[in-house]
PDB file of C-alpha atoms in Angstrom:
ATOM      1  CA  UNK A 200      -4.231   0.417 -30.417  1.00 96.00           C
ATOM      2  CA  UNK A 201      -1.544  -1.012 -28.160  1.00 97.00           C
ATOM      3  CA  UNK A 202      -2.332  -4.486 -26.804  1.00 96.00           C
ATOM      4  CA  UNK A 203      -0.113  -5.684 -23.982  1.00 97.00           C
ATOM      5  CA  UNK A 204       0.640  -8.642 -21.730  1.00 96.00           C
ATOM      6  CA  UNK A 205       3.285  -9.526 -19.162  1.00 95.00           C
ATOM      7  CA  UNK A 206       4.384 -12.335 -16.850  1.00 94.00           C
ATOM      8  CA  UNK A 207       2.751 -15.008 -18.991  1.00 93.00           C
ATOM      9  CA  UNK A 208       4.834 -17.606 -17.108  1.00 94.00           C
ATOM     10  CA  UNK A 209       4.470 -20.101 -19.938  1.00 92.00           C
ATOM     11  CA  UNK A 210       0.695 -20.492 -19.567  1.00 89.00           C
ATOM     12  CA  UNK A 211      -0.566 -22.074 -22.773  1.00 90.00           C
ATOM     13  CA  UNK A 212      -4.071 -22.787 -21.472  1.00 80.00           C
ATOM     14  CA  UNK A 213      -6.201 -21.414 -18.667  1.00 71.00           C
ATOM     15  CA  UNK A 214      -7.147 -23.563 -15.711  1.00 62.00           C
ATOM     16  CA  UNK A 215     -10.823 -23.225 -16.765  1.00 60.00           C
ATOM     17  CA  UNK A 216     -11.592 -22.967 -13.058  1.00 60.00           C
ATOM     18  CA  UNK A 217     -14.254 -20.786 -11.468  1.00 58.00           C
ATOM     19  CA  UNK A 218     -11.810 -18.259 -10.035  1.00 60.00           C
ATOM     20  CA  UNK A 219      -9.726 -17.828 -13.206  1.00 59.00           C
ATOM     21  CA  UNK A 220     -11.684 -19.057 -16.225  1.00 62.00           C
ATOM     22  CA  UNK A 221      -9.497 -17.112 -18.649  1.00 65.00           C
ATOM     23  CA  UNK A 222      -5.806 -17.026 -19.411  1.00 74.00           C
ATOM     24  CA  UNK A 223      -3.096 -18.589 -21.506  1.00 86.00           C
ATOM     25  CA  UNK A 224      -1.729 -18.056 -25.001  1.00 89.00           C
ATOM     26  CA  UNK A 225      -4.464 -20.103 -26.697  1.00 86.00           C
ATOM     27  CA  UNK A 226      -7.214 -17.750 -25.568  1.00 87.00           C
ATOM     28  CA  UNK A 227      -4.983 -14.754 -26.291  1.00 90.00           C
ATOM     29  CA  UNK A 228      -4.589 -15.780 -29.940  1.00 90.00           C
ATOM     30  CA  UNK A 229      -8.350 -16.293 -30.244  1.00 89.00           C
ATOM     31  CA  UNK A 230      -9.063 -12.892 -28.688  1.00 89.00           C
ATOM     32  CA  UNK A 231      -6.620 -11.094 -30.995  1.00 91.00           C
ATOM     33  CA  UNK A 232      -8.263 -12.671 -34.046  1.00 90.00           C
ATOM     34  CA  UNK A 233     -11.587 -11.276 -32.862  1.00 89.00           C
ATOM     35  CA  UNK A 234     -10.014  -7.834 -32.482  1.00 89.00           C
ATOM     36  CA  UNK A 235      -8.277  -7.826 -35.872  1.00 84.00           C
ATOM     37  CA  UNK A 236     -10.930  -5.834 -37.705  1.00 87.00           C
ATOM     38  CA  UNK A 237     -11.544  -3.283 -34.972  1.00 91.00           C
ATOM     39  CA  UNK A 238      -8.119  -1.652 -34.915  1.00 91.00           C
ATOM     40  CA  UNK A 239      -6.070  -2.271 -38.066  1.00 88.00           C
ATOM     41  CA  UNK A 240      -3.353   0.073 -36.729  1.00 93.00           C
ATOM     42  CA  UNK A 241      -2.222  -1.929 -33.734  1.00 94.00           C
ATOM     43  CA  UNK A 242       0.813  -3.424 -32.023  1.00 96.00           C
ATOM     44  CA  UNK A 243       1.198  -6.243 -29.484  1.00 96.00           C
ATOM     45  CA  UNK A 244       3.783  -5.928 -26.689  1.00 97.00           C
ATOM     46  CA  UNK A 245       4.956  -7.959 -23.690  1.00 97.00           C
ATOM     47  CA  UNK A 246       6.948  -6.811 -20.651  1.00 97.00           C
ATOM     48  CA  UNK A 247       8.800 -10.102 -20.039  1.00 96.00           C
ATOM     49  CA  UNK A 248       8.723 -13.337 -18.041  1.00 97.00           C
ATOM     50  CA  UNK A 249       6.810 -15.118 -20.777  1.00 96.00           C
ATOM     51  CA  UNK A 250       8.684 -18.280 -19.737  1.00 96.00           C
ATOM     52  CA  UNK A 251       8.338 -19.879 -16.294  1.00 95.00           C
ATOM     53  CA  UNK A 252      11.388 -20.205 -14.081  1.00 94.00           C
ATOM     54  CA  UNK A 253      13.261 -23.483 -14.527  1.00 93.00           C
ATOM     55  CA  UNK A 254      11.681 -24.261 -17.882  1.00 95.00           C
ATOM     56  CA  UNK A 255      13.065 -27.123 -19.998  1.00 95.00           C
ATOM     57  CA  UNK A 256      13.604 -27.033 -23.752  1.00 95.00           C
ATOM     58  CA  UNK A 257      10.561 -29.272 -24.283  1.00 95.00           C
ATOM     59  CA  UNK A 258       8.420 -26.886 -22.241  1.00 95.00           C
ATOM     60  CA  UNK A 259       9.828 -23.720 -23.832  1.00 95.00           C
ATOM     61  CA  UNK A 260       9.316 -24.774 -27.456  1.00 94.00           C
ATOM     62  CA  UNK A 261       5.482 -24.548 -27.495  1.00 94.00           C
ATOM     63  CA  UNK A 262       5.641 -21.193 -25.702  1.00 94.00           C
ATOM     64  CA  UNK A 263       7.847 -19.697 -28.420  1.00 94.00           C
ATOM     65  CA  UNK A 264       5.483 -21.128 -31.045  1.00 93.00           C
ATOM     66  CA  UNK A 265       2.457 -19.656 -29.280  1.00 92.00           C
ATOM     67  CA  UNK A 266       4.115 -16.233 -29.127  1.00 93.00           C
ATOM     68  CA  UNK A 267       4.818 -16.396 -32.855  1.00 92.00           C
ATOM     69  CA  UNK A 268       1.164 -17.223 -33.505  1.00 91.00           C
ATOM     70  CA  UNK A 269       0.069 -14.278 -31.376  1.00 93.00           C
ATOM     71  CA  UNK A 270       2.273 -11.996 -33.475  1.00 93.00           C
ATOM     72  CA  UNK A 271       4.150  -9.969 -30.873  1.00 95.00           C
ATOM     73  CA  UNK A 272       5.868  -6.873 -32.223  1.00 96.00           C
ATOM     74  CA  UNK A 273       8.242  -6.491 -29.254  1.00 97.00           C
ATOM     75  CA  UNK A 274       8.936  -8.442 -26.070  1.00 97.00           C
ATOM     76  CA  UNK A 275      11.157  -7.389 -23.167  1.00 97.00           C
ATOM     77  CA  UNK A 276      13.598  -9.969 -21.865  1.00 97.00           C
ATOM     78  CA  UNK A 277      12.667 -10.795 -18.261  1.00 97.00           C
ATOM     79  CA  UNK A 278      14.708 -12.548 -15.614  1.00 97.00           C
ATOM     80  CA  UNK A 279      12.869 -15.871 -16.047  1.00 97.00           C
ATOM     81  CA  UNK A 280      13.386 -15.744 -19.815  1.00 97.00           C
ATOM     82  CA  UNK A 281      17.113 -15.142 -19.544  1.00 97.00           C
ATOM     83  CA  UNK A 282      17.429 -17.936 -16.981  1.00 96.00           C
ATOM     84  CA  UNK A 283      16.412 -20.434 -19.673  1.00 97.00           C
ATOM     85  CA  UNK A 284      19.674 -21.818 -21.072  1.00 94.00           C
ATOM     86  CA  UNK A 285      18.336 -21.958 -24.616  1.00 94.00           C
ATOM     87  CA  UNK A 286      17.079 -18.396 -24.694  1.00 95.00           C
ATOM     88  CA  UNK A 287      19.998 -16.736 -26.466  1.00 92.00           C
ATOM     89  CA  UNK A 288      19.721 -19.189 -29.350  1.00 90.00           C
ATOM     90  CA  UNK A 289      15.970 -18.594 -29.666  1.00 89.00           C
ATOM     91  CA  UNK A 290      16.344 -14.814 -29.459  1.00 87.00           C
ATOM     92  CA  UNK A 291      18.665 -14.775 -32.459  1.00 83.00           C
ATOM     93  CA  UNK A 292      15.985 -16.465 -34.582  1.00 81.00           C
ATOM     94  CA  UNK A 293      13.218 -13.960 -33.874  1.00 73.00           C
ATOM     95  CA  UNK A 294      14.242 -11.040 -36.076  1.00 73.00           C
ATOM     96  CA  UNK A 295      14.142  -8.203 -33.555  1.00 81.00           C
ATOM     97  CA  UNK A 296      11.192  -9.294 -31.440  1.00 93.00           C
ATOM     98  CA  UNK A 297      13.143  -9.502 -28.153  1.00 96.00           C
ATOM     99  CA  UNK A 298      14.489  -6.310 -26.610  1.00 96.00           C
ATOM    100  CA  UNK A 299      17.275  -5.947 -24.039  1.00 96.00           C
ATOM    101  CA  UNK A 300      18.039  -2.233 -24.150  1.00 97.00           C
ATOM    102  CA  UNK A 301      19.957  -2.044 -20.855  1.00 98.00           C
ATOM    103  CA  UNK A 302      20.957  -5.668 -20.296  1.00 97.00           C
ATOM    104  CA  UNK A 303      23.816  -7.901 -21.354  1.00 96.00           C
ATOM    105  CA  UNK A 304      24.709 -11.489 -20.459  1.00 96.00           C
ATOM    106  CA  UNK A 305      28.238 -12.828 -20.835  1.00 94.00           C
ATOM    107  CA  UNK A 306      29.066  -9.605 -22.655  1.00 93.00           C
ATOM    108  CA  UNK A 307      26.303 -10.137 -25.224  1.00 92.00           C
ATOM    109  CA  UNK A 308      22.941  -8.426 -25.501  1.00 93.00           C
ATOM    110  CA  UNK A 309      20.212 -11.098 -25.286  1.00 94.00           C
ATOM    111  CA  UNK A 310      18.013  -9.033 -27.588  1.00 94.00           C
ATOM    112  CA  UNK A 311      17.966  -5.898 -29.708  1.00 95.00           C
ATOM    113  CA  UNK A 312      18.648  -2.451 -28.184  1.00 95.00           C
ATOM    114  CA  UNK A 313      15.374  -1.001 -29.471  1.00 96.00           C
ATOM    115  CA  UNK A 314      12.737  -1.312 -32.153  1.00 96.00           C
ATOM    116  CA  UNK A 315      10.937   1.315 -34.212  1.00 96.00           C
ATOM    117  CA  UNK A 316       7.650   0.555 -35.932  1.00 96.00           C
ATOM    118  CA  UNK A 317       5.456   2.712 -38.141  1.00 96.00           C
ATOM    119  CA  UNK A 318       1.759   2.366 -37.411  1.00 94.00           C
ATOM    120  CA  UNK A 319      -0.328   4.364 -39.854  1.00 90.00           C
ATOM    121  CA  UNK A 320       1.696   7.566 -40.130  1.00 91.00           C
ATOM    122  CA  UNK A 321       2.974   7.353 -36.553  1.00 95.00           C
ATOM    123  CA  UNK A 322       6.571   6.460 -35.715  1.00 97.00           C
ATOM    124  CA  UNK A 323       6.729   4.480 -32.457  1.00 97.00           C
ATOM    125  CA  UNK A 324       9.999   3.608 -30.747  1.00 97.00           C
ATOM    126  CA  UNK A 325      10.058   0.754 -28.229  1.00 98.00           C
ATOM    127  CA  UNK A 326      12.721   0.206 -25.555  1.00 98.00           C
ATOM    128  CA  UNK A 327      13.056  -2.223 -22.664  1.00 98.00           C
ATOM    129  CA  UNK A 328      14.341  -1.921 -19.122  1.00 98.00           C
ATOM    130  CA  UNK A 329      15.359  -4.756 -16.798  1.00 97.00           C
ATOM    131  CA  UNK A 330      15.695  -3.661 -13.181  1.00 97.00           C
ATOM    132  CA  UNK A 331      18.723  -5.340 -11.543  1.00 97.00           C
ATOM    133  CA  UNK A 332      16.517  -5.890  -8.466  1.00 96.00           C
ATOM    134  CA  UNK A 333      14.480  -8.478 -10.371  1.00 96.00           C
ATOM    135  CA  UNK A 334      17.527 -10.781 -10.329  1.00 97.00           C
ATOM    136  CA  UNK A 335      18.308 -10.581  -6.596  1.00 94.00           C
ATOM    137  CA  UNK A 336      17.133 -14.147  -5.824  1.00 94.00           C
ATOM    138  CA  UNK A 337      19.272 -15.741  -8.526  1.00 97.00           C
ATOM    139  CA  UNK A 338      22.552 -17.538  -7.675  1.00 96.00           C
ATOM    140  CA  UNK A 339      25.762 -15.565  -7.887  1.00 96.00           C
ATOM    141  CA  UNK A 340      27.162 -17.713 -10.690  1.00 96.00           C
ATOM    142  CA  UNK A 341      24.271 -16.431 -12.818  1.00 97.00           C
ATOM    143  CA  UNK A 342      24.146 -12.794 -11.711  1.00 97.00           C
ATOM    144  CA  UNK A 343      27.925 -12.419 -12.083  1.00 97.00           C
ATOM    145  CA  UNK A 344      27.411 -12.764 -15.845  1.00 97.00           C
ATOM    146  CA  UNK A 345      24.948  -9.857 -16.001  1.00 98.00           C
ATOM    147  CA  UNK A 346      25.694  -6.229 -16.780  1.00 98.00           C
ATOM    148  CA  UNK A 347      23.267  -3.305 -16.840  1.00 98.00           C
ATOM    149  CA  UNK A 348      23.247   0.091 -18.533  1.00 96.00           C
ATOM    150  CA  UNK A 349      21.739   3.119 -16.864  1.00 95.00           C
ATOM    151  CA  UNK A 350      18.591   4.398 -18.592  1.00 95.00           C
ATOM    152  CA  UNK A 351      20.344   7.733 -19.056  1.00 96.00           C
ATOM    153  CA  UNK A 352      22.753   5.999 -21.407  1.00 96.00           C
ATOM    154  CA  UNK A 353      19.953   4.116 -23.169  1.00 96.00           C
ATOM    155  CA  UNK A 354      18.062   7.376 -23.773  1.00 95.00           C
ATOM    156  CA  UNK A 355      21.076   9.596 -24.434  1.00 92.00           C
ATOM    157  CA  UNK A 356      20.063  10.165 -28.069  1.00 86.00           C
ATOM    158  CA  UNK A 357      16.571  11.310 -27.114  1.00 90.00           C
ATOM    159  CA  UNK A 358      13.163  10.152 -28.192  1.00 94.00           C
ATOM    160  CA  UNK A 359      13.796   9.673 -31.935  1.00 95.00           C
ATOM    161  CA  UNK A 360      10.104   8.996 -32.628  1.00 97.00           C
ATOM    162  CA  UNK A 361       6.637  10.475 -32.341  1.00 97.00           C
ATOM    163  CA  UNK A 362       5.815   8.208 -29.415  1.00 97.00           C
ATOM    164  CA  UNK A 363       8.127   6.344 -27.016  1.00 98.00           C
ATOM    165  CA  UNK A 364       7.137   3.143 -25.191  1.00 98.00           C
ATOM    166  CA  UNK A 365       9.195   1.497 -22.452  1.00 98.00           C
ATOM    167  CA  UNK A 366       8.672  -2.196 -21.677  1.00 98.00           C
ATOM    168  CA  UNK A 367       9.767  -2.141 -18.058  1.00 98.00           C
ATOM    169  CA  UNK A 368      10.577  -5.242 -16.035  1.00 97.00           C
ATOM    170  CA  UNK A 369      10.398  -3.448 -12.701  1.00 95.00           C
ATOM    171  CA  UNK A 370       8.111  -2.738  -9.752  1.00 93.00           C
ATOM    172  CA  UNK A 371       5.484   0.012  -9.878  1.00 94.00           C
ATOM    173  CA  UNK A 372       7.414   2.371  -7.584  1.00 96.00           C
ATOM    174  CA  UNK A 373      10.495   2.013  -9.771  1.00 96.00           C
ATOM    175  CA  UNK A 374       8.428   2.756 -12.865  1.00 97.00           C
ATOM    176  CA  UNK A 375       7.005   5.885 -11.258  1.00 97.00           C
ATOM    177  CA  UNK A 376      10.561   7.099 -10.613  1.00 97.00           C
ATOM    178  CA  UNK A 377      11.557   6.320 -14.207  1.00 97.00           C
ATOM    179  CA  UNK A 378       8.578   8.265 -15.537  1.00 97.00           C
ATOM    180  CA  UNK A 379       9.359  11.238 -13.293  1.00 96.00           C
ATOM    181  CA  UNK A 380      13.006  11.334 -14.398  1.00 96.00           C
ATOM    182  CA  UNK A 381      12.605  10.682 -18.114  1.00 97.00           C
ATOM    183  CA  UNK A 382       9.959  12.979 -19.531  1.00 95.00           C
ATOM    184  CA  UNK A 383      10.476  11.727 -23.080  1.00 96.00           C
ATOM    185  CA  UNK A 384       8.763   8.414 -22.223  1.00 98.00           C
ATOM    186  CA  UNK A 385       5.076   8.408 -23.167  1.00 98.00           C
ATOM    187  CA  UNK A 386       3.938   4.944 -22.098  1.00 98.00           C
ATOM    188  CA  UNK A 387       5.362   2.333 -19.729  1.00 98.00           C
ATOM    189  CA  UNK A 388       4.175  -1.268 -20.020  1.00 98.00           C
ATOM    190  CA  UNK A 389       5.190  -2.767 -16.677  1.00 97.00           C
ATOM    191  CA  UNK A 390       5.945  -6.337 -15.698  1.00 95.00           C
ATOM    192  CA  UNK A 391       7.557  -8.759 -13.246  1.00 94.00           C
ATOM    193  CA  UNK A 392       5.339  -8.003 -10.218  1.00 93.00           C
ATOM    194  CA  UNK A 393       2.261  -9.522 -11.930  1.00 91.00           C
ATOM    195  CA  UNK A 394       0.148  -6.639 -10.657  1.00 93.00           C
ATOM    196  CA  UNK A 395      -3.069  -5.808 -12.485  1.00 93.00           C
ATOM    197  CA  UNK A 396      -3.701  -2.091 -12.949  1.00 94.00           C
ATOM    198  CA  UNK A 397      -7.383  -1.602 -13.713  1.00 90.00           C
ATOM    199  CA  UNK A 398      -6.644   1.918 -14.877  1.00 92.00           C
ATOM    200  CA  UNK A 399      -3.425   3.620 -16.024  1.00 95.00           C
ATOM    201  CA  UNK A 400      -1.206   5.329 -13.467  1.00 96.00           C
ATOM    202  CA  UNK A 401      -0.047   8.794 -14.493  1.00 96.00           C
ATOM    203  CA  UNK A 402       3.533   9.642 -13.534  1.00 96.00           C
ATOM    204  CA  UNK A 403       5.582  12.413 -15.058  1.00 94.00           C
ATOM    205  CA  UNK A 404       4.642  12.627 -18.728  1.00 95.00           C
ATOM    206  CA  UNK A 405       3.940   8.906 -18.968  1.00 97.00           C
ATOM    207  CA  UNK A 406       1.071   6.519 -18.464  1.00 97.00           C
ATOM    208  CA  UNK A 407       1.931   3.262 -16.674  1.00 98.00           C
ATOM    209  CA  UNK A 408      -0.003   0.125 -17.620  1.00 97.00           C
ATOM    210  CA  UNK A 409       0.198  -3.468 -16.358  1.00 97.00           C
ATOM    211  CA  UNK A 410      -1.997  -6.470 -17.169  1.00 95.00           C
ATOM    212  CA  UNK A 411      -1.318  -8.931 -14.325  1.00 92.00           C
ATOM    213  CA  UNK A 412       0.015 -12.459 -14.869  1.00 92.00           C
ATOM    214  CA  UNK A 413      -0.584 -15.742 -16.702  1.00 91.00           C
ATOM    215  CA  UNK A 414      -2.414 -13.845 -19.473  1.00 91.00           C
ATOM    216  CA  UNK A 415      -5.552 -13.934 -17.373  1.00 90.00           C
ATOM    217  CA  UNK A 416      -6.018 -10.408 -18.686  1.00 91.00           C
ATOM    218  CA  UNK A 417      -4.974  -8.553 -21.825  1.00 94.00           C
ATOM    219  CA  UNK A 418      -4.580  -4.808 -21.753  1.00 95.00           C
ATOM    220  CA  UNK A 419      -5.485  -2.431 -24.543  1.00 96.00           C
ATOM    221  CA  UNK A 420      -4.887   1.282 -24.788  1.00 97.00           C
ATOM    222  CA  UNK A 421      -6.252   3.130 -27.803  1.00 96.00           C
ATOM    223  CA  UNK A 422      -4.310   6.290 -28.616  1.00 96.00           C
ATOM    224  CA  UNK A 423      -5.778   9.076 -30.744  1.00 96.00           C
ATOM    225  CA  UNK A 424      -3.493  11.592 -32.452  1.00 95.00           C
ATOM    226  CA  UNK A 425      -4.094  14.799 -34.402  1.00 94.00           C
ATOM    227  CA  UNK A 426      -2.732  15.524 -37.865  1.00 92.00           C
ATOM    228  CA  UNK A 427       0.521  16.770 -36.277  1.00 93.00           C
ATOM    229  CA  UNK A 428       0.930  13.385 -34.527  1.00 94.00           C
ATOM    230  CA  UNK A 429       0.271  14.895 -31.108  1.00 94.00           C
ATOM    231  CA  UNK A 430      -1.713  12.798 -28.643  1.00 94.00           C
ATOM    232  CA  UNK A 431      -5.287  14.019 -28.282  1.00 95.00           C
ATOM    233  CA  UNK A 432      -6.725  11.436 -25.911  1.00 96.00           C
ATOM    234  CA  UNK A 433      -6.777   7.738 -25.095  1.00 96.00           C
ATOM    235  CA  UNK A 434      -9.084   5.015 -23.854  1.00 96.00           C
ATOM    236  CA  UNK A 435      -8.094   2.038 -21.720  1.00 94.00           C
ATOM    237  CA  UNK A 436      -9.529  -1.455 -21.264  1.00 94.00           C
ATOM    238  CA  UNK A 437      -8.504  -4.691 -19.584  1.00 91.00           C
ATOM    239  CA  UNK A 438     -10.024  -7.901 -20.958  1.00 87.00           C
ATOM    240  CA  UNK A 439     -11.920  -9.953 -20.002  1.00 76.00           C
TER     241      UNK A 439
END
């Protein structure tokens, strides 16, 4: 089972209002505890912007703690995350959780290039993609320090796993183009636009998923493989 979030925007608690009674890291952690026994072979992923824009160190600290409690396996670095001045220092402490496969800042990658996990007998490789377009509103003194790799370069060595997941900080149309061009990608967890996809979008060989914003929803896709580690089928849910 792959659980996924995106664009958390630093929400620790929901507003508990009529329109959006759910959301926030606190309810996410509670939900994942409830799910623990249902799918022992599982991973938790995030497509970036877990921090709000303009966050202070005092505001960022509890968000990093909440993410550690949730137990994320991999998190893409989003534009809002990188804009936090203390991010690079935090990323170095997290032992491979943050991914920045195509992104560098001041000549340094603000995360790991990729991550491979073994779930059951399945080898899953996870990459991230930050679309340069997601930074277009930032001041030039910030964007001048950014550099981006083309996905062709990121994927030049091929799939290198049974299943390949891309955490993509890009709009839906951009993700459709990525899926059409790179057939080795199996699953795209999208972010940045805060769009909620109530069902996966099929593009190329990949499924595209997105869970909205502020952790008002958590996505889950259950993948079923045969003995040769080929995908048989899947089921999809968005909670609540």
